[in-house]
Amino acid sequence: KLDQSKPKSFKTYSRFGRDPEVYFWTIDHVLYGLARAAANTTNVIRVWSAGCAGGEEPYSLAIAWSAVLAERFPSVKLEIIATDVDDASLRRAKAGVFDVHAVANLPVEWVASCFQLLDDGRYELAEEIRGSVSFDKGTFYDGLRSLLPLPQLSGDRPLKLIHLSLL
């Protein structure tokens, strides 16, 4: 039986494109490949970002989609479902406001097109990007139970990628 107890506190250290080599490889190979396949089938890519913390990882996918792939695959829609167990992290993720360190690994032109610089030096993510990610409270275990049997999430909409804070 899995231990489902909640730690007393969470420490999250994240940023957009946290590991640039992995991030850009994922865009060029995984996300691009899923987009090509979806363009010929369902026209939808569904991603579950488990343990999303403050939202940097799922938003990293949404930013990449907007900046690189959306124009190349106009018929394909990227749907990102992000879950975490920590209410404070989910509130921070939904607010979409990040410090300068969080955006440091993104290309400057992506920051300029996807964020607004606030008076206090933080960056607010564009509403279009924030709206492309759905946040919900849940554990990885809860998510897997709702997904089984894989790869279906619900009905005829196949789940294509489970994202575990790699980006």
Steps between C-alpha positions, in 0.01 A plus 500: 500500500627846410560757773261783415584722796574863423838650600480800733654731242605498138807656349478560130792616292389542148517722199381502143711268288679392818741275311542675163649198322211276605245776440600574141549131419148433629361779281691391189441127531214410733258791468567538127447126445177504698380801301570326169315190614207701635473699177429173322260358761326665797631858467548500879806441716413440865773536762481436873761689702517318833655684793479833318603712803485868401410424139835561334519155338151483347523864398838421338319261266226755431757771424692272264177404326403865456846615391601215271232249410153659505557681171643187335206287616198732499250213507653344813404602852729445800311422822703502821362374829726581796462359849667550835413424862602839639233772501752785524689369197179471301400859592844622389473305175154633419613859569772465237744753650867403521831655599781575258687178588206289384518635143880506471526187281241605245597673175467877540246520216278243673511700824409815306206334324365290789550721806439853617764658722333633814605813691647287779734317258300177487357353179132434442418224255262594217139402556502290182777281641348485850167398350657209313583312822234357733611464863349261753589362840608138501778254564684295243325195643155662458587595145612152407183349644292738287707421191492123516484329265759708319523662248143629523424798725133504411293380212663524161764756600831319544761624744827543311749610763536488877738778598688452826689823557777431252496831322 
